[in-house]
Tab-separated table of C-alpha atoms and ligand atoms in Angstrom:
chain	number	residue	atom	x	y	z
Z	1	MET	CA	16.980	2.074	-18.199
Z	2	GLN	CA	15.386	1.448	-15.065
Z	3	LEU	CA	13.481	-1.842	-16.243
Z	4	ALA	CA	16.113	-3.066	-18.833
Z	5	HIS	CA	15.567	-6.813	-19.469
Z	6	ARG	CA	13.017	-7.038	-16.551
Z	7	ARG	CA	10.321	-9.597	-17.748
Z	8	ILE	CA	6.903	-8.343	-16.961
Z	9	LEU	CA	3.635	-10.535	-17.841
Z	10	LEU	CA	0.767	-8.124	-18.286
Z	11	GLY	CA	-2.783	-10.008	-17.774
Z	12	VAL	CA	-5.626	-7.975	-19.294
Z	13	SER	CA	-9.358	-8.786	-18.585
Z	14	GLY	CA	-12.249	-7.603	-19.854
Z	15	GLY	CA	-12.914	-3.887	-18.991
Z	16	ILE	CA	-12.871	-0.497	-21.019
Z	17	ALA	CA	-9.807	0.541	-19.271
Z	18	ALA	CA	-7.947	-2.053	-21.393
Z	19	TYR	CA	-7.337	0.512	-23.870
Z	20	LYS	CA	-5.062	2.241	-21.280
Z	21	SER	CA	-3.094	-0.983	-20.983
Z	22	CYS	CA	-1.929	-0.507	-24.578
Z	23	GLU	CA	-0.082	2.483	-23.347
Z	24	LEU	CA	1.120	0.793	-20.608
Z	25	VAL	CA	3.141	-1.766	-22.761
Z	26	ARG	CA	4.451	1.276	-24.627
Z	27	ARG	CA	5.629	2.998	-21.287
Z	28	LEU	CA	7.089	-0.193	-19.946
Z	29	ARG	CA	8.978	-1.074	-23.196
Z	30	ASP	CA	10.474	2.523	-22.849
Z	31	LEU	CA	12.234	1.624	-19.803
Z	32	GLY	CA	13.662	-1.627	-21.415
Z	33	ALA	CA	11.268	-4.116	-20.035
Z	34	GLU	CA	10.390	-7.202	-21.866
Z	35	VAL	CA	6.452	-7.480	-21.816
Z	36	ARG	CA	4.182	-10.385	-22.830
Z	37	VAL	CA	0.705	-9.884	-22.927
Z	38	VAL	CA	-2.123	-12.585	-21.780
Z	39	MET	CA	-5.574	-11.540	-22.466
Z	40	THR	CA	-8.820	-13.098	-21.059
Z	41	GLU	CA	-11.585	-13.965	-23.738
Z	42	GLY	CA	-13.500	-11.173	-22.303
Z	43	ALA	CA	-10.658	-8.648	-22.795
Z	44	THR	CA	-10.435	-9.388	-26.493
Z	45	HIS	CA	-14.033	-7.913	-26.787
Z	46	PHE	CA	-12.431	-4.392	-26.088
Z	47	VAL	CA	-8.836	-4.561	-27.755
Z	48	SER	CA	-7.706	-6.736	-30.322
Z	49	PRO	CA	-4.884	-9.092	-29.608
Z	50	THR	CA	-3.104	-7.873	-32.777
Z	51	THR	CA	-2.850	-4.411	-31.067
Z	52	PHE	CA	-0.809	-5.762	-27.943
Z	53	GLN	CA	1.073	-8.100	-30.387
Z	54	ALA	CA	2.205	-4.871	-32.083
Z	55	LEU	CA	2.984	-2.915	-29.058
Z	56	SER	CA	4.814	-5.735	-27.230
Z	57	GLY	CA	6.559	-7.175	-30.278
Z	58	GLU	CA	5.581	-10.792	-28.542
Z	59	SER	CA	2.745	-13.125	-29.536
Z	60	VAL	CA	-0.324	-12.490	-27.624
Z	61	ARG	CA	-2.084	-15.671	-25.705
Z	62	VAL	CA	-5.602	-16.002	-24.795
Z	63	SER	CA	-6.458	-19.702	-24.619
Z	64	LEU	CA	-5.126	-22.499	-22.553
Z	65	TRP	CA	-5.789	-24.637	-25.354
Z	66	ASP	CA	-3.763	-23.148	-28.043
Z	67	GLU	CA	-1.746	-26.043	-29.584
Z	68	GLN	CA	0.865	-23.812	-31.506
Z	69	ALA	CA	1.580	-21.557	-28.370
Z	70	GLU	CA	1.853	-24.475	-25.957
Z	71	MET	CA	4.516	-25.760	-28.189
Z	72	ALA	CA	6.418	-22.613	-28.237
Z	73	MET	CA	6.372	-21.191	-24.961
Z	74	GLY	CA	4.039	-23.387	-22.881
Z	75	HIS	CA	2.036	-21.932	-20.038
Z	76	ILE	CA	4.364	-23.137	-17.219
Z	77	GLU	CA	7.234	-21.976	-18.990
Z	78	LEU	CA	5.476	-18.445	-19.500
Z	79	ALA	CA	4.602	-18.543	-15.466
Z	80	ARG	CA	8.377	-19.204	-14.718
Z	81	TRP	CA	9.439	-16.629	-17.377
Z	82	ALA	CA	7.692	-13.767	-15.422
Z	83	GLU	CA	9.377	-11.575	-12.808
Z	84	ARG	CA	6.356	-9.608	-12.196
Z	85	ILE	CA	2.710	-10.265	-13.247
Z	86	ILE	CA	0.587	-7.196	-13.534
Z	87	ILE	CA	-3.191	-7.727	-14.173
Z	88	ALA	CA	-4.402	-4.351	-15.715
Z	89	PRO	CA	-7.279	-4.051	-15.724
Z	90	ALA	CA	-8.399	-6.392	-13.198
Z	91	SER	CA	-12.292	-7.083	-13.486
Z	92	ALA	CA	-14.531	-8.220	-10.594
Z	93	ASP	CA	-14.789	-11.443	-12.170
Z	94	LEU	CA	-11.124	-11.920	-12.456
Z	95	MET	CA	-10.578	-10.861	-9.115
Z	96	ALA	CA	-13.154	-13.315	-7.980
Z	97	ARG	CA	-11.471	-15.940	-9.837
Z	98	LEU	CA	-8.012	-15.214	-8.500
Z	99	ALA	CA	-9.251	-14.966	-4.835
Z	100	HIS	CA	-10.877	-18.593	-4.922
Z	101	GLY	CA	-7.939	-20.090	-6.783
Z	102	PHE	CA	-9.681	-20.759	-10.234
Z	103	ALA	CA	-7.673	-21.801	-13.109
Z	104	ASN	CA	-10.459	-21.889	-15.742
Z	105	ASP	CA	-8.332	-19.705	-18.301
Z	106	LEU	CA	-4.708	-19.323	-19.196
Z	107	LEU	CA	-4.273	-16.051	-17.125
Z	108	THR	CA	-5.777	-17.315	-13.706
Z	109	THR	CA	-3.799	-20.373	-14.600
Z	110	LEU	CA	-0.507	-18.731	-14.886
Z	111	CYS	CA	-1.115	-16.639	-11.772
Z	112	LEU	CA	-1.424	-20.213	-9.799
Z	113	ALA	CA	1.498	-21.510	-11.472
Z	114	SER	CA	3.904	-18.511	-11.044
Z	115	PRO	CA	6.038	-17.482	-8.056
Z	116	ALA	CA	6.306	-14.047	-9.425
Z	117	PRO	CA	4.992	-11.190	-7.217
Z	118	LEU	CA	1.352	-10.555	-8.494
Z	119	TYR	CA	0.118	-6.896	-8.966
Z	120	VAL	CA	-3.736	-6.033	-9.632
Z	121	ALA	CA	-4.983	-2.703	-10.926
Z	122	PRO	CA	-8.900	-3.038	-10.418
Z	123	ALA	CA	-11.115	-1.124	-12.797
Z	124	MET	CA	-14.814	-1.295	-12.702
Z	125	ASN	CA	-18.023	0.710	-11.990
Z	126	GLN	CA	-17.970	2.325	-8.605
Z	127	GLN	CA	-21.145	0.354	-7.271
Z	128	MET	CA	-19.361	-2.582	-8.282
Z	129	TRP	CA	-16.211	-1.825	-6.477
Z	130	ALA	CA	-18.069	-0.973	-3.532
Z	131	HIS	CA	-20.371	-4.317	-3.467
Z	132	PRO	CA	-19.101	-6.407	-0.273
Z	133	ALA	CA	-18.742	-9.375	-2.438
Z	134	VAL	CA	-15.835	-7.621	-4.338
Z	135	GLN	CA	-14.455	-5.894	-1.270
Z	136	GLU	CA	-14.316	-9.464	0.333
Z	137	ASN	CA	-12.387	-10.889	-2.451
Z	138	VAL	CA	-10.168	-7.647	-2.332
Z	139	ASP	CA	-9.346	-8.543	1.251
Z	140	ILE	CA	-8.759	-12.245	0.628
Z	141	LEU	CA	-6.163	-11.040	-2.236
Z	142	ARG	CA	-4.638	-8.492	0.221
Z	143	ARG	CA	-4.271	-10.981	2.978
Z	144	ARG	CA	-2.509	-13.253	0.460
Z	145	GLY	CA	0.056	-10.676	-0.286
Z	146	VAL	CA	-1.217	-9.777	-3.654
Z	147	HIS	CA	-0.216	-6.036	-4.281
Z	148	LEU	CA	-3.299	-3.792	-4.904
Z	149	LEU	CA	-2.830	-0.716	-7.296
Z	150	GLY	CA	-5.653	1.703	-7.006
Z	151	PRO	CA	-8.052	1.909	-7.850
Z	152	ALA	CA	-8.453	5.489	-8.269
Z	153	SER	CA	-11.621	8.007	-7.663
Z	154	GLY	CA	-12.788	10.076	-10.329
Z	155	ASP	CA	-15.178	10.350	-13.799
Z	156	GLN	CA	-15.922	6.935	-14.878
Z	157	ALA	CA	-16.387	5.598	-18.571
Z	158	CYS	CA	-20.037	4.712	-17.512
Z	159	GLY	CA	-20.623	8.199	-16.399
Z	160	ASP	CA	-20.587	7.426	-12.782
Z	161	ILE	CA	-18.113	9.276	-10.301
Z	162	GLY	CA	-16.399	7.485	-7.633
Z	163	SER	CA	-13.858	5.005	-6.824
Z	164	GLY	CA	-13.094	2.099	-9.630
Z	165	ARG	CA	-10.973	3.938	-12.153
Z	166	MET	CA	-7.964	1.980	-12.965
Z	167	LEU	CA	-4.587	3.972	-12.091
Z	168	GLU	CA	-2.861	5.767	-14.974
Z	169	PRO	CA	-0.228	3.766	-16.925
Z	170	LEU	CA	2.563	5.769	-15.681
Z	171	GLU	CA	1.561	5.305	-11.923
Z	172	LEU	CA	1.323	1.378	-12.675
Z	173	ARG	CA	5.010	1.643	-14.117
Z	174	GLU	CA	6.192	3.602	-11.241
Z	175	ALA	CA	4.959	0.688	-9.032
Z	176	LEU	CA	6.627	-1.751	-11.190
Z	177	VAL	CA	9.799	0.261	-11.099
Z	178	ALA	CA	9.738	0.443	-7.429
Z	179	SER	CA	8.950	-3.292	-6.926
Z	180	PHE	CA	12.421	-4.062	-8.288
Z	181	GLY	CA	13.780	-1.712	-5.929
Z	182	SER	CA	16.538	0.616	-6.230
Z	183	ALA	CA	18.124	-0.647	-2.983
Z	184	VAL	CA	18.187	2.989	-1.595
Z	185	LEU	CA	17.748	1.940	1.794
Z	186	HIS	CA	20.139	-1.200	1.408
Z	187	GLY	CA	21.962	-2.161	4.775
Z	188	LEU	CA	19.806	0.189	6.833
Z	189	LYS	CA	17.506	-0.661	9.750
Z	190	VAL	CA	13.995	0.767	9.753
Z	191	VAL	CA	11.394	0.557	12.282
Z	192	VAL	CA	7.837	1.376	11.191
Z	193	SER	CA	4.720	1.716	13.381
Z	194	ALA	CA	1.337	1.319	11.856
Z	195	GLY	CA	-2.478	1.244	12.417
Z	196	PRO	CA	-4.480	2.614	15.419
Z	197	THR	CA	-3.990	1.920	19.055
Z	198	TYR	CA	-7.027	0.666	21.292
Z	199	GLU	CA	-7.161	1.829	25.123
Z	200	ASP	CA	-9.161	-0.412	27.200
Z	201	ILE	CA	-11.876	0.974	29.187
Z	202	ASP	CA	-13.234	-2.213	30.604
Z	203	PRO	CA	-13.013	-5.945	29.378
Z	204	VAL	CA	-15.384	-5.522	26.547
Z	205	ARG	CA	-14.866	-1.678	25.282
Z	206	PHE	CA	-11.922	0.423	24.150
Z	207	ILE	CA	-11.359	3.858	22.967
Z	208	GLY	CA	-9.771	3.455	19.221
Z	209	ASN	CA	-9.439	5.339	16.126
Z	210	ARG	CA	-10.139	5.046	12.504
Z	211	SER	CA	-6.654	4.273	11.256
Z	212	SER	CA	-6.687	1.172	8.831
Z	213	GLY	CA	-2.967	0.679	9.004
Z	214	ARG	CA	-2.429	0.541	5.279
Z	215	MET	CA	-0.308	3.556	4.891
Z	216	GLY	CA	2.305	2.146	7.476
Z	217	PHE	CA	1.777	-1.332	6.064
Z	218	ALA	CA	2.532	0.242	2.275
Z	219	VAL	CA	5.665	2.036	4.006
Z	220	ALA	CA	6.995	-0.946	5.521
Z	221	GLU	CA	6.802	-3.024	2.388
Z	222	ALA	CA	8.385	-0.149	0.206
Z	223	ALA	CA	11.273	-0.014	2.742
Z	224	ALA	CA	11.584	-3.548	2.475
Z	225	GLN	CA	11.686	-3.419	-1.236
Z	226	ALA	CA	14.422	-0.700	-1.209
Z	227	GLY	CA	16.567	-3.108	0.610
Z	228	ALA	CA	15.967	-1.959	4.485
Z	229	GLU	CA	15.749	-4.573	7.305
Z	230	VAL	CA	12.361	-3.773	8.437
Z	231	THR	CA	10.592	-4.188	11.692
Z	232	LEU	CA	7.038	-3.259	11.864
Z	233	VAL	CA	4.992	-2.549	15.002
Z	234	ALA	CA	1.396	-3.017	14.358
Z	235	GLY	CA	-1.473	-1.697	16.235
Z	236	PRO	CA	-4.664	-3.952	15.999
Z	237	VAL	CA	-5.171	-4.271	12.275
Z	238	GLY	CA	-6.466	-7.364	10.168
Z	239	LEU	CA	-3.342	-6.999	7.663
Z	240	ALA	CA	-1.101	-9.510	6.431
Z	241	THR	CA	2.534	-8.964	7.010
Z	242	PRO	CA	3.917	-7.321	3.717
Z	243	PRO	CA	6.351	-9.432	1.777
Z	244	GLY	CA	10.034	-8.928	2.843
Z	245	VAL	CA	9.408	-7.534	6.101
Z	246	VAL	CA	11.845	-9.157	8.720
Z	247	ARG	CA	9.897	-8.852	12.112
Z	248	ARG	CA	6.383	-7.760	13.066
Z	249	VAL	CA	5.438	-6.680	16.477
Z	250	ASP	CA	1.583	-6.722	17.150
Z	251	VAL	CA	0.710	-4.326	20.156
Z	252	ARG	CA	-2.558	-3.140	21.269
Z	253	THR	CA	-2.154	0.219	23.287
Z	254	ALA	CA	-0.164	3.254	23.212
Z	255	ALA	CA	1.984	2.169	25.999
Z	256	ASP	CA	2.546	-1.090	24.490
Z	257	MET	CA	3.616	0.676	21.122
Z	258	HIS	CA	5.870	2.919	23.068
Z	259	ALA	CA	7.705	-0.031	24.505
Z	260	ALA	CA	7.975	-1.803	21.313
Z	261	VAL	CA	9.171	1.171	19.261
Z	262	LEU	CA	11.841	2.196	21.876
Z	263	ALA	CA	13.334	-1.336	22.087
Z	264	ALA	CA	13.529	-1.890	18.072
Z	265	ALA	CA	14.674	1.887	17.598
Z	266	ALA	CA	17.507	1.393	19.772
Z	267	LYS	CA	19.451	-0.325	16.998
Z	268	ALA	CA	17.540	1.462	14.036
Z	269	ASP	CA	18.680	3.887	11.489
Z	270	ILE	CA	15.423	5.294	10.556
Z	271	TYR	CA	11.947	5.383	12.478
Z	272	VAL	CA	8.829	5.965	10.370
Z	273	GLY	CA	5.873	6.770	12.948
Z	274	ALA	CA	2.926	6.098	10.636
Z	275	ALA	CA	0.654	4.594	13.398
Z	276	ALA	CA	-2.377	7.005	14.943
Z	277	VAL	CA	-1.371	6.730	18.566
Z	278	GLY	CA	-3.979	7.456	21.066
Z	279	ASP	CA	-3.055	10.535	22.834
Z	280	TYR	CA	-5.217	9.390	25.898
Z	281	ARG	CA	-5.977	6.187	28.065
Z	282	PRO	CA	-8.403	5.631	30.652
Z	283	SER	CA	-6.924	6.392	33.822
Z	284	VAL	CA	-8.255	3.024	35.325
Z	285	VAL	CA	-8.912	0.126	33.264
Z	286	ALA	CA	-12.105	-1.425	35.109
Z	287	SER	CA	-11.729	-5.176	35.672
Z	288	HIS	CA	-15.380	-5.747	35.294
Z	289	LYS	CA	-17.703	-4.625	32.605
Z	290	LEU	CA	-19.148	-1.473	33.581
Z	291	LYS	CA	-22.907	-1.219	34.238
Z	292	LYS	CA	-25.212	1.293	32.817
Z	293	HIS	CA	-26.793	3.755	35.298
Z	294	ASP	CA	-29.856	5.113	33.822
Z	295	GLY	CA	-29.863	8.773	33.361
Z	296	ALA	CA	-26.780	9.181	35.397
Z	297	GLY	CA	-24.034	9.786	32.419
Z	298	LEU	CA	-20.526	8.675	32.397
Z	299	ILE	CA	-17.377	10.720	32.883
Z	300	LEU	CA	-14.298	8.908	31.866
Z	301	GLU	CA	-10.908	10.217	33.535
Z	302	LEU	CA	-8.230	9.984	30.854
Z	303	ALA	CA	-4.580	10.171	31.434
Z	304	GLU	CA	-2.034	11.220	28.757
Z	305	ASN	CA	0.060	8.687	26.915
Z	306	PRO	CA	3.795	9.113	26.311
Z	307	ASP	CA	4.665	10.674	22.910
Z	308	ILE	CA	6.947	8.073	20.949
Z	309	LEU	CA	8.569	10.226	18.731
Z	310	THR	CA	9.029	13.128	21.421
Z	311	SER	CA	10.483	10.368	23.806
Z	312	LEU	CA	12.932	9.354	20.906
Z	313	SER	CA	14.108	12.680	19.742
Z	314	ALA	CA	15.085	13.523	23.523
Z	315	GLN	CA	17.474	10.665	23.093
Z	316	THR	CA	21.307	11.742	22.479
Z	317	VAL	CA	21.513	9.083	19.723
Z	318	HIS	CA	18.393	8.340	17.814
Z	319	PRO	CA	17.219	7.284	14.636
Z	320	PHE	CA	16.278	9.386	11.895
Z	321	LEU	CA	12.723	10.460	12.737
Z	322	VAL	CA	9.806	10.626	10.096
Z	323	GLY	CA	6.467	11.721	11.767
Z	324	PHE	CA	2.981	11.753	10.140
Z	325	ALA	CA	0.356	14.580	10.696
Z	326	ALA	CA	-3.457	13.711	9.664
Z	327	GLU	CA	-5.352	16.753	9.952
Z	328	THR	CA	-8.733	17.827	8.974
Z	329	HIS	CA	-8.020	21.587	8.625
Z	330	ASP	CA	-4.785	23.789	8.468
Z	331	VAL	CA	-2.585	20.735	7.259
Z	332	ALA	CA	0.527	22.812	6.665
Z	333	SER	CA	0.818	24.997	9.759
Z	334	TYR	CA	0.019	22.031	11.958
Z	335	ALA	CA	2.513	19.608	10.430
Z	336	GLN	CA	5.238	22.039	10.511
Z	337	ASP	CA	4.507	22.978	14.310
Z	338	LYS	CA	4.672	19.077	14.779
Z	339	LEU	CA	8.178	18.772	12.868
Z	340	GLN	CA	9.687	21.309	15.285
Z	341	ARG	CA	7.857	20.380	18.447
Z	342	LYS	CA	8.628	16.664	18.204
Z	343	GLY	CA	12.234	17.250	17.201
Z	344	LEU	CA	11.696	15.476	13.920
Z	345	ASP	CA	13.797	15.221	10.688
Z	346	MET	CA	10.733	14.848	8.185
Z	347	ILE	CA	6.986	14.999	8.505
Z	348	ALA	CA	4.504	13.352	6.187
Z	349	ALA	CA	1.159	15.724	6.290
Z	350	ASN	CA	-1.798	14.739	5.042
Z	351	GLN	CA	-5.573	15.798	4.765
Z	352	VAL	CA	-8.117	13.594	6.033
Z	353	GLY	CA	-11.650	13.165	4.754
Z	354	ASP	CA	-12.983	13.577	1.262
Z	355	GLY	CA	-12.126	9.991	0.072
Z	356	LEU	CA	-8.368	10.563	1.482
Z	357	GLY	CA	-6.637	9.332	4.429
Z	358	PHE	CA	-7.943	7.178	7.039
Z	359	GLU	CA	-10.132	3.877	5.923
Z	360	ALA	CA	-9.358	5.047	2.162
Z	361	ALA	CA	-7.216	3.569	-0.467
Z	362	ASP	CA	-5.847	6.692	-1.601
Z	363	ASN	CA	-3.839	9.415	0.083
Z	364	ALA	CA	-2.095	12.460	-0.842
Z	365	LEU	CA	0.883	13.736	1.132
Z	366	HIS	CA	2.946	16.639	1.578
Z	367	LEU	CA	6.415	16.393	3.048
Z	368	TYR	CA	8.187	18.883	5.145
Z	369	TRP	CA	11.914	19.061	6.503
Z	370	ALA	CA	13.936	21.994	7.871
Z	371	GLY	CA	14.303	24.123	4.874
Z	372	GLY	CA	12.417	22.063	2.310
Z	373	SER	CA	9.177	20.437	1.382
Z	374	VAL	CA	7.693	18.345	-1.429
Z	375	GLU	CA	4.250	17.567	-2.422
Z	376	LEU	CA	3.245	13.934	-3.358
Z	377	PRO	CA	-0.101	14.254	-5.222
Z	378	ARG	CA	-3.157	11.885	-4.931
Z	379	ALA	CA	-2.336	8.437	-5.633
Z	380	SER	CA	-2.784	5.008	-4.298
Z	381	LYS	CA	-1.110	4.365	-0.845
Z	382	THR	CA	1.374	1.707	-2.406
Z	383	VAL	CA	2.560	4.319	-4.995
Z	384	LEU	CA	2.815	7.029	-2.409
Z	385	ALA	CA	4.706	4.953	0.135
Z	386	HIS	CA	7.481	4.243	-2.629
Z	387	GLN	CA	7.685	8.125	-3.310
Z	388	LEU	CA	7.860	8.691	0.409
Z	389	VAL	CA	10.700	6.101	0.885
Z	390	ALA	CA	12.632	7.642	-1.850
Z	391	GLN	CA	12.672	10.967	-0.321
Z	392	VAL	CA	13.270	9.395	3.252
Z	393	ALA	CA	16.618	7.958	1.608
Z	394	GLN	CA	17.563	11.067	0.084
Z	395	ARG	CA	17.009	13.140	3.238
Z	396	TYR	CA	18.737	10.305	5.380
Z	397	LYS	CA	21.793	10.441	3.119
Z	398	ALA	CA	21.903	14.208	3.172
Z	399	VAL	CA	22.054	14.646	6.777
Z	400	ARG	CA	23.365	11.216	8.286
Z	401	GLN	CA	25.860	9.901	5.849
I	1	CTP	N1	2.948	9.995	17.800
I	1	CTP	C1	3.622	9.307	18.511
I	1	CTP	N2	3.190	9.098	19.827
I	1	CTP	C2	1.820	9.686	20.265
I	1	CTP	C3	1.114	10.479	19.664
I	1	CTP	C4	1.494	10.443	18.012
I	1	CTP	O1	4.790	8.860	18.317
I	1	CTP	N3	1.553	9.460	21.606
I	1	CTP	C5	3.071	10.376	16.559
I	1	CTP	C6	2.241	9.733	15.313
I	1	CTP	O2	2.949	8.527	15.073
I	1	CTP	C7	2.448	10.675	14.221
I	1	CTP	C8	2.967	11.899	14.877
I	1	CTP	O3	3.140	11.784	16.225
I	1	CTP	O4	3.688	10.224	13.479
I	1	CTP	C9	1.606	12.893	14.667
I	1	CTP	O5	0.329	12.348	15.488
I	1	CTP	P1	-0.720	13.166	15.763
I	1	CTP	O6	-1.771	12.394	16.475
I	1	CTP	O7	-1.091	13.919	14.660
I	1	CTP	O8	-0.216	14.269	16.797
I	1	CTP	P2	-0.475	14.579	18.334
I	1	CTP	O9	0.910	15.052	18.758
I	1	CTP	O10	-1.100	13.540	18.873
I	1	CTP	O11	-1.240	16.006	18.031
I	1	CTP	P3	-2.643	16.451	17.984
I	1	CTP	O12	-3.418	14.887	18.495
I	1	CTP	O13	-3.067	17.552	18.787
I	1	CTP	O14	-3.253	16.702	16.262
């Protein structure tokens, strides 16, 4: 069983999605996990501790000041016991307290006291989720290496439609299973490129694109969890290096990224090109800020950048090559064309727009390779990255080993 004897601490905070966490306990135990549940006081207004106790087969803790429980398994022992902490649902209040290091109840205290990787599945009204206060806390948590799972978009319990729904129990379980890694890339060197590139026009302006880098960072993290030695070549993004990534090279322009990837790929087994590389750069970078000439307009002359994937596939010995194709329309035909034209082993196609792809938390991918394809339906980028890595490992083994 994939989670046999894995020790998972489930934190439940106050939100209607707490009912889904009952199901999560069941599904985790189906795979052999030992689950202990800690609830915030607010969570007990939605689901009774007795429910979680019956489902987990363990006593449920709520208060930091419970003398009986502190005598049995004290909060520090509980923090050490956990191999993973998952908070589902995570309310806006709980994330604010986590972001700012509060220890004013048992659950937040445990999070500070435990070295276990922390997974957080937000659930709240879409207006709350979009609030800058919440988004700033999310950024703090992400930068600190907390793994955000979701939220998903869709109908909400409050009647609204939008982003803020908790991921489904099976999606959360999949992320935990993947976090223990089945080491499918053990012993392999993987290079991942991520984010946009910036092509300077003058000292204050550039041409860029809307890639957030999140998909590539999630792929780097998933590959590291699968046992690979990962080098991450990152365009200009404000994201923390994912846990387990051995080397990070920060670049700005497509030319820098081309050089960094080619250098790293010389010793690599697999290259995943998740970066949105700028196709063109200004032919001349002005050394002084360009001045406006009223009414005259401006024509910029652009030169084509070298294609990283094509440069790699032209080499006689090169890594297994995975490209991405973000398209606004005709996704399948453009992707299959790129697979052939760039000499790739696999391409991950996605539709951008409609809450998916660039700048979004969710994505949906369609993978193509010579003679096959598989659809990875809409999910958080973390979940998709694990599924992508599993597919890459399978294809790599089929053609290279
Ligand atoms: N890519 C690359 N080097 C470039 C441009 C793109 O390696 N100079 C890679 C990207 O990292 C991605 C794949 O090619 O994996 C597809 O990128 P995309 O921008 O969709 O392809 P283009 O060839 O630029 O095609 P178009 O812009 O016409 O859609």
